[in-house]
Short mmCIF file of C-alpha atoms and ligand atoms in Angstrom, two decimals:
data_model
loop_
_atom_site.label_atom_id
_atom_site.label_comp_id
_atom_site.label_asym_id
_atom_site.label_seq_id
_atom_site.Cartn_x
_atom_site.Cartn_y
_atom_site.Cartn_z
CA MET A 248 52.75 -51.16 -4.06
CA ALA A 249 54.19 -50.90 -0.56
CA LYS A 250 51.09 -48.20 0.01
CA ALA A 251 48.79 -50.69 -0.50
CA ALA A 252 49.73 -52.85 2.47
CA LYS A 253 48.80 -49.98 4.66
CA THR A 254 45.35 -49.78 4.36
CA ILE A 255 42.49 -52.48 4.88
CA TYR A 256 38.87 -52.55 4.03
CA VAL A 257 36.65 -52.67 7.37
CA CYS A 258 32.77 -53.57 7.43
CA SER A 259 31.02 -50.74 8.81
CA GLU A 260 28.50 -53.29 10.05
CA CYS A 261 30.37 -56.00 11.71
CA GLY A 262 33.89 -54.87 11.86
CA ALA A 263 35.18 -57.59 9.71
CA GLN A 264 38.44 -56.84 7.83
CA SER A 265 39.44 -57.61 4.37
CA PRO A 266 42.70 -56.57 2.46
CA LYS A 267 40.54 -56.19 -0.92
CA TRP A 268 37.42 -54.07 -1.45
CA ALA A 269 34.34 -56.17 -2.10
CA GLY A 270 30.67 -55.38 -2.99
CA GLN A 271 29.81 -57.62 -0.24
CA CYS A 272 31.00 -58.39 3.28
CA GLY A 273 32.30 -61.93 3.30
CA ASP A 274 31.26 -62.21 6.91
CA CYS A 275 27.93 -60.58 7.73
CA GLY A 276 26.76 -60.33 4.11
CA ALA A 277 26.13 -56.70 4.35
CA TRP A 278 26.22 -54.67 0.89
CA ASN A 279 28.28 -51.82 -0.11
CA SER A 280 29.78 -51.51 3.61
CA LEU A 281 33.38 -52.16 3.17
CA GLN A 282 35.41 -48.87 3.80
CA GLU A 283 38.95 -48.15 3.31
CA THR A 284 40.87 -47.51 6.59
CA VAL A 285 44.47 -47.34 7.65
CA ALA A 286 45.62 -50.41 9.40
CA ALA A 287 45.98 -50.18 13.05
CA PRO A 288 49.69 -50.55 14.18
CA THR A 289 50.20 -54.52 15.27
CA PRO A 290 50.97 -54.85 18.99
CA LYS A 291 54.69 -54.75 19.61
CA ALA A 292 56.46 -57.99 20.19
CA ASP A 293 57.98 -56.95 23.67
CA GLY A 294 54.10 -57.13 24.70
CA ARG A 295 53.76 -53.58 25.78
CA PHE A 296 50.35 -53.32 24.32
CA SER A 297 49.53 -57.04 24.78
CA GLY A 298 48.50 -57.43 28.95
CA TYR A 299 51.49 -56.19 30.92
CA ALA A 300 52.39 -52.75 30.73
CA GLY A 301 55.70 -51.07 31.38
CA ALA A 302 56.55 -48.75 34.29
CA GLU A 303 55.97 -45.63 32.32
CA ASP A 304 52.52 -46.76 31.28
CA THR A 305 51.16 -47.54 34.75
CA ALA A 306 52.44 -43.97 35.66
CA ARG A 307 49.74 -42.54 33.35
CA ILE A 308 46.84 -43.72 35.39
CA ARG A 309 46.28 -41.17 38.20
CA ASN A 310 43.68 -39.96 40.71
CA LEU A 311 41.17 -37.59 39.31
CA SER A 312 42.05 -35.14 41.99
CA GLU A 313 45.76 -35.09 41.09
CA VAL A 314 44.89 -33.81 37.50
CA VAL A 315 44.70 -29.80 37.69
CA ALA A 316 42.48 -28.39 35.27
CA GLN A 317 43.46 -25.23 33.55
CA GLU A 318 41.02 -22.73 32.32
CA ASN A 319 40.43 -22.78 28.71
CA GLU A 320 41.89 -19.65 27.01
CA ARG A 321 39.31 -18.15 24.85
CA LEU A 322 40.12 -15.95 21.92
CA PRO A 323 37.35 -13.49 20.84
CA THR A 324 36.52 -13.73 17.21
CA GLY A 325 35.24 -10.44 16.47
CA LEU A 326 31.82 -11.57 15.78
CA ASP A 327 29.81 -11.29 19.00
CA GLU A 328 27.07 -14.14 17.61
CA LEU A 329 29.91 -16.35 16.78
CA ASP A 330 31.54 -16.03 20.02
CA ARG A 331 28.27 -16.60 21.63
CA VAL A 332 27.73 -20.00 19.86
CA LEU A 333 31.19 -21.12 20.62
CA GLY A 334 30.45 -20.62 24.38
CA GLY A 335 32.18 -17.27 24.77
CA GLY A 336 34.95 -17.30 22.45
CA LEU A 337 37.13 -19.64 20.59
CA VAL A 338 39.00 -21.90 22.96
CA THR A 339 42.72 -22.77 22.04
CA GLY A 340 43.49 -26.04 20.97
CA SER A 341 39.63 -26.81 20.15
CA VAL A 342 38.18 -28.24 16.83
CA VAL A 343 35.22 -26.49 15.55
CA LEU A 344 33.06 -28.08 12.87
CA ILE A 345 30.80 -25.74 10.77
CA GLY A 346 28.46 -27.70 8.53
CA GLY A 347 25.51 -26.27 6.32
CA ASP A 348 24.46 -26.51 2.72
CA PRO A 349 26.70 -25.53 0.05
CA GLY A 350 26.30 -21.63 -0.54
CA ILE A 351 24.77 -20.66 2.76
CA GLY A 352 27.68 -18.64 4.00
CA LYS A 353 30.05 -20.91 5.87
CA SER A 354 33.15 -19.37 3.66
CA THR A 355 32.04 -16.03 4.09
CA LEU A 356 31.54 -16.08 7.85
CA LEU A 357 34.90 -17.72 8.60
CA VAL A 358 36.86 -15.26 6.15
CA GLN A 359 35.20 -12.66 8.25
CA ALA A 360 35.82 -14.14 11.42
CA LEU A 361 39.35 -14.79 10.72
CA ALA A 362 40.40 -11.38 9.26
CA LEU A 363 39.58 -9.87 12.54
CA LEU A 364 41.05 -12.60 14.39
CA ALA A 365 44.24 -12.15 12.37
CA ARG A 366 44.94 -8.91 13.83
CA ASP A 367 46.00 -10.05 16.92
CA HIS A 368 46.84 -13.69 16.47
CA PRO A 369 48.76 -15.70 13.60
CA ALA A 370 46.04 -16.99 11.48
CA ILE A 371 46.14 -18.94 8.20
CA TYR A 372 43.05 -19.63 5.97
CA VAL A 373 43.60 -23.07 3.98
CA SER A 374 41.17 -23.21 0.93
CA GLY A 375 40.94 -26.31 -1.12
CA GLU A 376 37.93 -24.81 -2.97
CA GLU A 377 38.26 -21.53 -3.94
CA SER A 378 41.49 -19.76 -5.76
CA ALA A 379 43.62 -17.17 -3.82
CA GLU A 380 42.29 -14.52 -6.36
CA GLN A 381 38.46 -15.30 -5.16
CA ILE A 382 39.10 -15.12 -1.82
CA SER A 383 40.89 -12.04 -1.95
CA MET A 384 38.50 -10.43 -4.03
CA ARG A 385 35.81 -11.35 -1.55
CA ALA A 386 37.80 -10.13 1.15
CA HIS A 387 38.32 -6.90 -0.44
CA ARG A 388 34.59 -6.56 -1.17
CA LEU A 389 33.54 -6.98 2.26
CA GLY A 390 36.36 -4.41 3.38
CA LEU A 391 38.22 -6.84 5.69
CA PRO A 392 41.59 -6.15 7.28
CA THR A 393 43.63 -8.44 5.14
CA GLU A 394 47.05 -7.22 5.84
CA GLN A 395 47.89 -10.14 8.76
CA LEU A 396 45.82 -12.86 7.22
CA ARG A 397 47.67 -15.65 5.71
CA LEU A 398 46.36 -17.77 2.90
CA LEU A 399 46.97 -21.05 1.76
CA THR A 400 45.45 -23.12 -1.22
CA GLU A 401 46.31 -26.87 -0.82
CA THR A 402 44.49 -30.02 -0.49
CA CYS A 403 47.00 -32.63 0.31
CA VAL A 404 46.86 -32.64 4.55
CA GLU A 405 50.43 -34.06 4.80
CA ARG A 406 51.74 -30.94 2.75
CA ILE A 407 49.42 -28.56 4.80
CA LEU A 408 50.81 -29.95 8.06
CA SER A 409 54.26 -29.46 6.99
CA LEU A 410 53.81 -25.76 5.56
CA ILE A 411 51.98 -24.62 8.62
CA ALA A 412 54.56 -26.37 11.07
CA VAL A 413 56.78 -23.45 10.02
CA GLU A 414 54.15 -20.53 10.63
CA LYS A 415 52.91 -21.99 13.74
CA PRO A 416 49.38 -20.33 13.48
CA LYS A 417 47.22 -20.16 16.33
CA VAL A 418 43.77 -20.08 14.18
CA LEU A 419 43.68 -22.17 11.45
CA VAL A 420 40.65 -22.41 8.80
CA LEU A 421 40.25 -25.43 6.79
CA ASP A 422 37.64 -25.10 3.96
CA SER A 423 36.42 -27.69 3.33
CA ILE A 424 37.22 -30.99 4.68
CA GLN A 425 35.67 -32.77 1.60
CA THR A 426 38.35 -31.57 -0.67
CA PHE A 427 41.19 -32.46 1.54
CA TYR A 428 42.96 -36.00 1.06
CA THR A 429 45.50 -37.80 2.98
CA GLU A 430 48.49 -39.85 1.08
CA SER A 431 47.75 -42.71 3.15
CA LEU A 432 44.86 -43.72 1.74
CA GLN A 433 43.85 -44.29 -2.03
CA SER A 434 40.30 -43.41 -2.13
CA ALA A 435 39.02 -40.08 -4.01
CA PRO A 436 38.73 -36.88 -1.58
CA GLY A 437 35.49 -36.74 -0.19
CA SER A 438 35.09 -40.16 0.35
CA VAL A 439 33.74 -41.08 3.99
CA ALA A 440 37.34 -42.97 4.55
CA GLN A 441 39.19 -39.62 3.35
CA VAL A 442 36.97 -37.25 5.11
CA ARG A 443 37.39 -39.15 8.40
CA GLU A 444 41.36 -39.92 8.37
CA SER A 445 42.10 -36.41 7.04
CA ALA A 446 40.00 -35.09 10.05
CA ALA A 447 41.57 -37.44 12.43
CA ARG A 448 45.16 -35.96 11.22
CA LEU A 449 44.05 -32.32 11.48
CA VAL A 450 42.49 -32.82 14.79
CA ARG A 451 45.56 -34.64 16.15
CA TYR A 452 47.68 -31.60 15.17
CA ALA A 453 45.52 -29.21 16.62
CA LYS A 454 45.49 -31.25 20.22
CA GLN A 455 49.45 -31.49 20.12
CA SER A 456 50.10 -27.87 18.98
CA GLY A 457 47.24 -25.82 21.01
CA THR A 458 46.09 -24.59 17.46
CA SER A 459 42.17 -23.77 17.11
CA LEU A 460 40.82 -25.41 13.99
CA PHE A 461 37.82 -24.31 12.00
CA LEU A 462 36.70 -27.26 9.72
CA VAL A 463 34.11 -26.58 7.01
CA GLY A 464 31.95 -29.37 6.04
CA HIS A 465 29.28 -29.42 3.57
CA VAL A 466 26.04 -31.30 4.27
CA THR A 467 25.56 -33.43 1.06
CA LYS A 468 22.20 -33.83 -0.32
CA GLU A 469 21.92 -37.48 0.29
CA GLY A 470 21.49 -37.34 3.72
CA ALA A 471 25.03 -36.26 4.70
CA LEU A 472 26.77 -39.57 4.26
CA ALA A 473 30.43 -38.44 3.39
CA GLY A 474 29.64 -35.08 5.08
CA PRO A 475 30.09 -33.57 8.59
CA ARG A 476 28.05 -36.34 10.29
CA VAL A 477 31.10 -38.89 10.41
CA LEU A 478 33.11 -36.14 12.04
CA GLU A 479 30.89 -35.12 14.91
CA HIS A 480 32.43 -37.42 17.32
CA MET A 481 36.14 -36.38 16.72
CA VAL A 482 35.24 -32.62 17.24
CA ASP A 483 35.10 -30.37 20.10
CA THR A 484 32.11 -28.08 18.79
CA VAL A 485 29.73 -28.72 16.05
CA LEU A 486 28.03 -25.77 14.50
CA TYR A 487 25.06 -26.19 12.00
CA PHE A 488 24.12 -23.31 9.73
CA GLU A 489 20.37 -23.18 9.12
CA GLY A 490 18.20 -20.71 7.02
CA GLU A 491 15.74 -20.61 4.15
CA SER A 492 17.09 -20.10 0.63
CA GLY A 493 14.80 -17.21 0.19
CA SER A 494 15.34 -15.38 3.66
CA PRO A 495 18.48 -13.47 4.38
CA TYR A 496 18.57 -14.78 7.74
CA ARG A 497 21.20 -17.29 8.94
CA LEU A 498 21.08 -18.84 12.16
CA ILE A 499 24.02 -20.86 13.57
CA ARG A 500 23.26 -23.52 16.20
CA ALA A 501 25.55 -25.27 18.34
CA ILE A 502 24.26 -29.24 18.23
CA LYS A 503 27.52 -30.17 20.53
CA ASN A 504 29.98 -28.24 22.26
CA ARG A 505 32.36 -29.20 24.93
CA PHE A 506 32.94 -25.93 25.92
CA GLY A 507 29.62 -24.28 26.12
CA ALA A 508 25.67 -24.68 26.11
CA VAL A 509 24.20 -26.89 23.34
CA ASN A 510 21.30 -25.45 21.03
CA GLU A 511 22.92 -21.86 21.46
CA LEU A 512 21.94 -19.78 18.43
CA GLY A 513 23.63 -16.90 16.50
CA VAL A 514 21.93 -14.89 14.41
CA PHE A 515 23.08 -13.18 11.08
CA ALA A 516 21.77 -11.68 8.10
CA MET A 517 23.39 -12.05 4.56
CA THR A 518 23.80 -8.74 3.17
CA ASP A 519 25.88 -7.50 -0.04
CA LYS A 520 28.31 -6.60 2.43
CA GLY A 521 28.77 -10.30 4.08
CA LEU A 522 27.17 -11.41 7.10
CA ARG A 523 25.97 -8.94 9.50
CA GLU A 524 25.18 -9.66 13.05
CA VAL A 525 21.47 -9.40 14.31
CA ALA A 526 21.77 -8.36 18.11
CA ASN A 527 18.12 -8.36 18.59
CA PRO A 528 16.90 -11.77 16.95
CA SER A 529 13.18 -11.60 18.74
CA ALA A 530 12.30 -8.36 16.42
CA ILE A 531 12.97 -9.87 13.05
CA PHE A 532 11.12 -13.20 13.50
CA LEU A 533 7.73 -11.60 14.33
CA SER A 534 5.93 -10.59 11.37
CA ARG A 535 3.55 -7.63 12.88
CA HIS A 536 0.30 -7.96 11.06
CA GLN A 537 -1.61 -4.99 10.10
CA GLU A 538 -4.64 -6.84 11.71
CA GLN A 539 -4.56 -10.24 13.63
CA VAL A 540 -5.25 -13.11 11.46
CA PRO A 541 -6.46 -16.73 12.39
CA GLY A 542 -3.74 -19.32 13.02
CA SER A 543 -1.03 -17.16 14.12
CA CYS A 544 0.78 -17.48 17.59
CA ILE A 545 3.65 -16.26 19.26
CA LEU A 546 5.82 -18.45 21.05
CA VAL A 547 8.65 -17.54 23.62
CA THR A 548 11.14 -20.13 23.03
CA ARG A 549 14.58 -20.26 24.65
CA GLU A 550 17.28 -21.44 22.60
CA GLY A 551 20.81 -21.81 24.56
CA THR A 552 20.92 -19.09 26.86
CA ARG A 553 18.67 -16.64 25.20
CA PRO A 554 14.70 -16.33 24.82
CA LEU A 555 13.69 -15.80 21.38
CA LEU A 556 10.26 -14.79 20.18
CA VAL A 557 8.83 -16.41 17.31
CA GLU A 558 5.39 -16.63 15.32
CA VAL A 559 3.91 -20.07 14.90
CA GLN A 560 1.50 -20.26 12.04
CA ALA A 561 -1.23 -22.97 11.17
CA LEU A 562 -3.65 -23.61 8.55
CA VAL A 563 -6.43 -25.93 9.08
CA ASP A 564 -8.22 -26.76 5.66
CA GLN A 565 -10.85 -29.28 4.97
CA SER A 566 -9.07 -32.21 3.25
CA PRO A 567 -9.91 -33.94 -0.04
CA LEU A 568 -8.05 -36.92 1.09
CA ALA A 569 -8.89 -40.05 3.00
CA ASN A 570 -5.53 -39.83 4.77
CA PRO A 571 -5.36 -35.66 5.71
CA ARG A 572 -1.97 -34.21 5.59
CA ARG A 573 -0.08 -33.45 8.58
CA VAL A 574 2.96 -30.89 7.52
CA ALA A 575 5.19 -29.35 10.07
CA LEU A 576 8.15 -26.84 8.94
CA GLY A 577 10.58 -26.19 11.62
CA LEU A 578 8.87 -28.47 14.15
CA GLU A 579 8.53 -32.11 14.45
CA GLN A 580 5.79 -33.59 12.61
CA ASN A 581 4.95 -36.59 15.11
CA ARG A 582 4.75 -34.09 17.69
CA LEU A 583 2.30 -32.10 15.83
CA SER A 584 0.18 -35.56 15.15
CA MET A 585 0.61 -36.23 19.09
CA LEU A 586 -0.76 -32.86 20.00
CA LEU A 587 -3.90 -33.33 17.49
CA ALA A 588 -4.54 -36.55 19.25
CA VAL A 589 -4.46 -34.81 22.79
CA MET A 590 -6.62 -32.02 21.47
CA HIS A 591 -9.38 -34.58 20.47
CA ARG A 592 -9.22 -36.68 23.41
CA HIS A 593 -8.81 -34.03 26.41
CA GLY A 594 -10.20 -30.96 24.62
CA GLY A 595 -13.01 -32.40 22.54
CA ILE A 596 -12.02 -31.05 19.25
CA GLY A 597 -11.62 -33.53 16.49
CA MET A 598 -9.69 -32.75 12.93
CA PHE A 599 -10.01 -36.03 11.25
CA ASP A 600 -11.06 -34.57 8.19
CA GLN A 601 -8.77 -31.42 8.17
CA ASP A 602 -5.51 -30.99 6.49
CA VAL A 603 -2.97 -29.11 8.96
CA PHE A 604 -0.17 -27.16 7.99
CA LEU A 605 2.51 -25.71 10.38
CA ASN A 606 5.23 -23.26 9.89
CA VAL A 607 7.67 -21.21 12.18
CA VAL A 608 8.14 -18.13 10.38
CA GLY A 609 11.90 -16.97 9.34
CA GLY A 610 13.13 -20.57 9.04
CA VAL A 611 13.69 -20.91 12.67
CA ARG A 612 13.64 -24.70 13.80
CA VAL A 613 12.23 -25.18 17.20
CA THR A 614 13.18 -28.70 18.97
CA GLU A 615 11.82 -27.95 22.42
CA PRO A 616 8.53 -28.82 23.90
CA ALA A 617 7.38 -25.51 25.04
CA ALA A 618 6.40 -25.06 21.32
CA ASP A 619 3.38 -27.52 22.15
CA LEU A 620 0.92 -24.89 23.57
CA PRO A 621 1.62 -22.32 20.99
CA VAL A 622 1.06 -25.20 18.36
CA LEU A 623 -2.16 -26.14 19.73
CA LEU A 624 -3.77 -22.58 20.01
CA SER A 625 -2.43 -21.78 16.63
CA VAL A 626 -3.94 -24.77 14.96
CA LEU A 627 -7.16 -24.23 16.84
CA SER A 628 -7.29 -20.66 15.94
CA SER A 629 -7.12 -21.37 12.63
CA PHE A 630 -9.68 -24.21 12.71
CA ARG A 631 -12.24 -21.92 14.26
CA ASP A 632 -11.05 -18.87 12.23
CA HIS A 633 -10.65 -17.08 15.16
CA ALA A 634 -7.71 -14.88 15.56
CA LEU A 635 -5.64 -14.48 18.91
CA PRO A 636 -4.85 -10.98 20.21
CA GLY A 637 -2.02 -9.73 18.85
CA ASP A 638 -0.32 -8.97 22.24
CA LEU A 639 -0.32 -12.60 23.51
CA ALA A 640 2.53 -14.64 23.67
CA THR A 641 2.85 -18.17 25.01
CA PHE A 642 4.79 -21.17 25.80
CA GLY A 643 4.24 -24.76 27.67
CA GLU A 644 4.75 -28.43 27.22
CA VAL A 645 1.29 -30.26 26.80
CA GLY A 646 1.51 -34.02 28.33
CA LEU A 647 -0.40 -36.92 27.06
CA ALA A 648 -2.89 -36.55 29.61
CA GLY A 649 -3.72 -33.21 28.61
CA GLU A 650 -1.88 -31.31 31.41
CA ILE A 651 0.09 -28.21 30.80
CA ARG A 652 3.75 -29.09 31.93
CA PRO A 653 6.18 -26.20 33.06
CA VAL A 654 9.32 -25.63 30.92
CA PRO A 655 12.64 -24.32 32.19
CA SER A 656 13.19 -20.51 32.67
CA GLY A 657 9.68 -19.35 32.75
CA GLN A 658 10.33 -15.92 34.37
CA GLU A 659 13.31 -15.32 31.59
CA ARG A 660 10.73 -15.91 28.76
CA LEU A 661 7.88 -13.84 30.51
CA ARG A 662 10.48 -11.04 30.59
CA GLU A 663 11.39 -11.23 27.08
CA ALA A 664 7.69 -11.16 26.13
CA ALA A 665 7.01 -7.96 28.18
CA LYS A 666 9.97 -6.14 26.83
CA HIS A 667 8.92 -6.53 23.23
CA GLY A 668 5.39 -5.16 24.49
CA PHE A 669 3.18 -8.14 24.76
CA LYS A 670 0.35 -7.59 27.38
CA ARG A 671 -0.86 -11.16 28.04
CA ALA A 672 0.71 -14.52 28.14
CA ILE A 673 -1.00 -18.07 28.65
CA VAL A 674 1.55 -20.10 30.53
CA PRO A 675 1.86 -23.48 32.43
CA SER A 676 0.57 -22.82 36.00
CA ALA A 677 3.86 -23.82 37.35
CA ASN A 678 5.64 -21.24 35.47
CA ALA A 679 3.18 -18.44 36.69
CA PRO A 680 5.78 -15.95 38.36
CA LYS A 681 5.31 -15.44 42.19
CA ARG A 682 5.65 -11.63 41.65
CA ALA A 683 3.57 -9.78 38.88
CA ILE A 684 5.57 -8.62 35.87
CA GLU A 685 4.87 -5.26 34.96
CA GLY A 686 2.49 -4.68 32.30
CA LEU A 687 1.88 -8.19 31.58
CA GLU A 688 -1.31 -10.15 32.60
CA VAL A 689 -0.18 -13.72 33.16
CA ILE A 690 -2.85 -16.46 32.28
CA ALA A 691 -1.89 -19.53 34.11
CA VAL A 692 -3.45 -23.15 32.99
CA GLY A 693 -3.19 -26.53 34.20
CA ARG A 694 -5.01 -28.13 31.45
CA ILE A 695 -5.69 -27.94 27.97
CA SER A 696 -9.61 -27.49 28.48
CA GLU A 697 -8.57 -24.28 30.49
CA ALA A 698 -6.11 -23.10 27.68
CA ILE A 699 -8.71 -23.56 25.23
CA ASP A 700 -11.21 -21.78 27.26
CA ALA A 701 -8.77 -18.91 27.66
CA VAL A 702 -8.41 -18.15 23.90
CA VAL A 703 -11.65 -19.18 22.17
CA ASN A 704 -14.42 -18.49 24.65
P1 TYD B 159 29.69 -18.97 0.77
O1 TYD B 159 30.40 -18.37 1.96
O2 TYD B 159 30.38 -19.05 -0.39
O3 TYD B 159 28.99 -20.31 1.12
P2 TYD B 159 29.37 -21.79 1.53
O4 TYD B 159 31.00 -21.40 1.91
O5 TYD B 159 28.84 -22.20 2.52
O6 TYD B 159 29.28 -22.69 0.16
O7 TYD B 159 28.28 -18.06 0.39
C1 TYD B 159 28.11 -17.84 -0.99
C2 TYD B 159 26.32 -17.16 -0.85
O8 TYD B 159 26.62 -16.11 -0.04
C3 TYD B 159 26.59 -16.82 -2.35
O9 TYD B 159 25.07 -17.40 -2.58
C4 TYD B 159 26.32 -15.19 -2.14
C5 TYD B 159 26.06 -14.83 -0.86
N1 TYD B 159 26.79 -13.61 -0.57
C6 TYD B 159 26.19 -12.58 -0.32
O10 TYD B 159 25.22 -12.31 -0.31
N2 TYD B 159 26.74 -11.34 0.05
C7 TYD B 159 28.23 -11.37 0.26
O11 TYD B 159 28.88 -10.51 0.73
C8 TYD B 159 28.85 -12.68 -0.03
C9 TYD B 159 30.28 -12.76 0.06
C10 TYD B 159 28.29 -13.77 -0.24
MG1 MG B 160 32.77 -22.12 0.71
#
């Protein structure tokens, strides 16, 4: 019973503490909000944490100029696309969370990366999900170098930490955080409290020892309640796997990165030999039609530090419903509604009685406003049943006043389009290059009406 005294239940709504679990918080009345946590140490009787600090504590407050920043050491993982999303390699002592749906390829990626890393640095793969035989079978099938890679199957965090303290690995993979548990809590593995506390212990170990950590987290179907979301603030880097179930392509996106650009994309293809890097992603997301079809428009987006060409498709159809549908896959639905309103108000084209479906080909998710103009043009193209030229690429943000606003890195986007053989580009006036780009006719537009004129008249 001595163990029970160490944990308390804290309401996630109001922070009230209770020694026992209850369905309703006694203080604020919220339902189902009590979570098990380890009780914080009470202030010492000598007052060190309750007002007066000792001499050694005040010395810890320093001028920022006194602190000498050290350049982070980075280890190349052997997979260039993974290095890219990490911001140029794995920083020593950093904690990377890799989230994604079950079965999308997290374990595959990490076994591949760790086997390559283990050739130069001591590395341990800790699995709480698969048996050693399963992992070995997979590694052999993928033809990975396995001589140096160490393996541990264990789910108790305390035991993991005591075992790896002997080997002192430089890189550690923990697959997956939902299967681990710490002995200081009684809740089941996978519960919010266990996930958070286990991760906190592992993060502390990483920071103290300078070990780099990969934490795998499944995104649960119920909106990631006990999933990686609760860990995002604790770790240095959060990577999410994206991809459609039917498509072999897997995108790894950096959602948060203390050591690099966010929204950086790494592109892989799942093959029978594991994940293969895709060095030229623009080429795979463009479906080159035999002849041009209405409703398709090429967007030059910029994810992280590299431009990417993707195809936006729209289908506009007479709606049988009183409230026509607005469906957007890979783009934000509210943005689509807003753009349709702008098109009506400032372009004079209304679609009140039309269903509008929108899709970004290849399972890519585009979050930047540069997609506005391509979205409008593809919708318009489908509505008018008028195919856009196949050699046309475009980007630009659309404002509520009907103006076409510039987006960052216009030059770079235009060069990417020219590189892939596009001959024409419709871009915001402020993004028009000062010097002509060879082989590319740039059509600069300042207002939505000009953009409409440029394609349908
Ligand atoms: P896995 O890495 O186990 O997923 P996660 O760890 O994210 O749950 O990936 C398993 C899926 O990948 C499985 O559906 C089969 C597929 N796969 C391949 O297509 N080729 C391969 O070489 C491997 C290892 C897996
Ligand atoms: Mg797995």
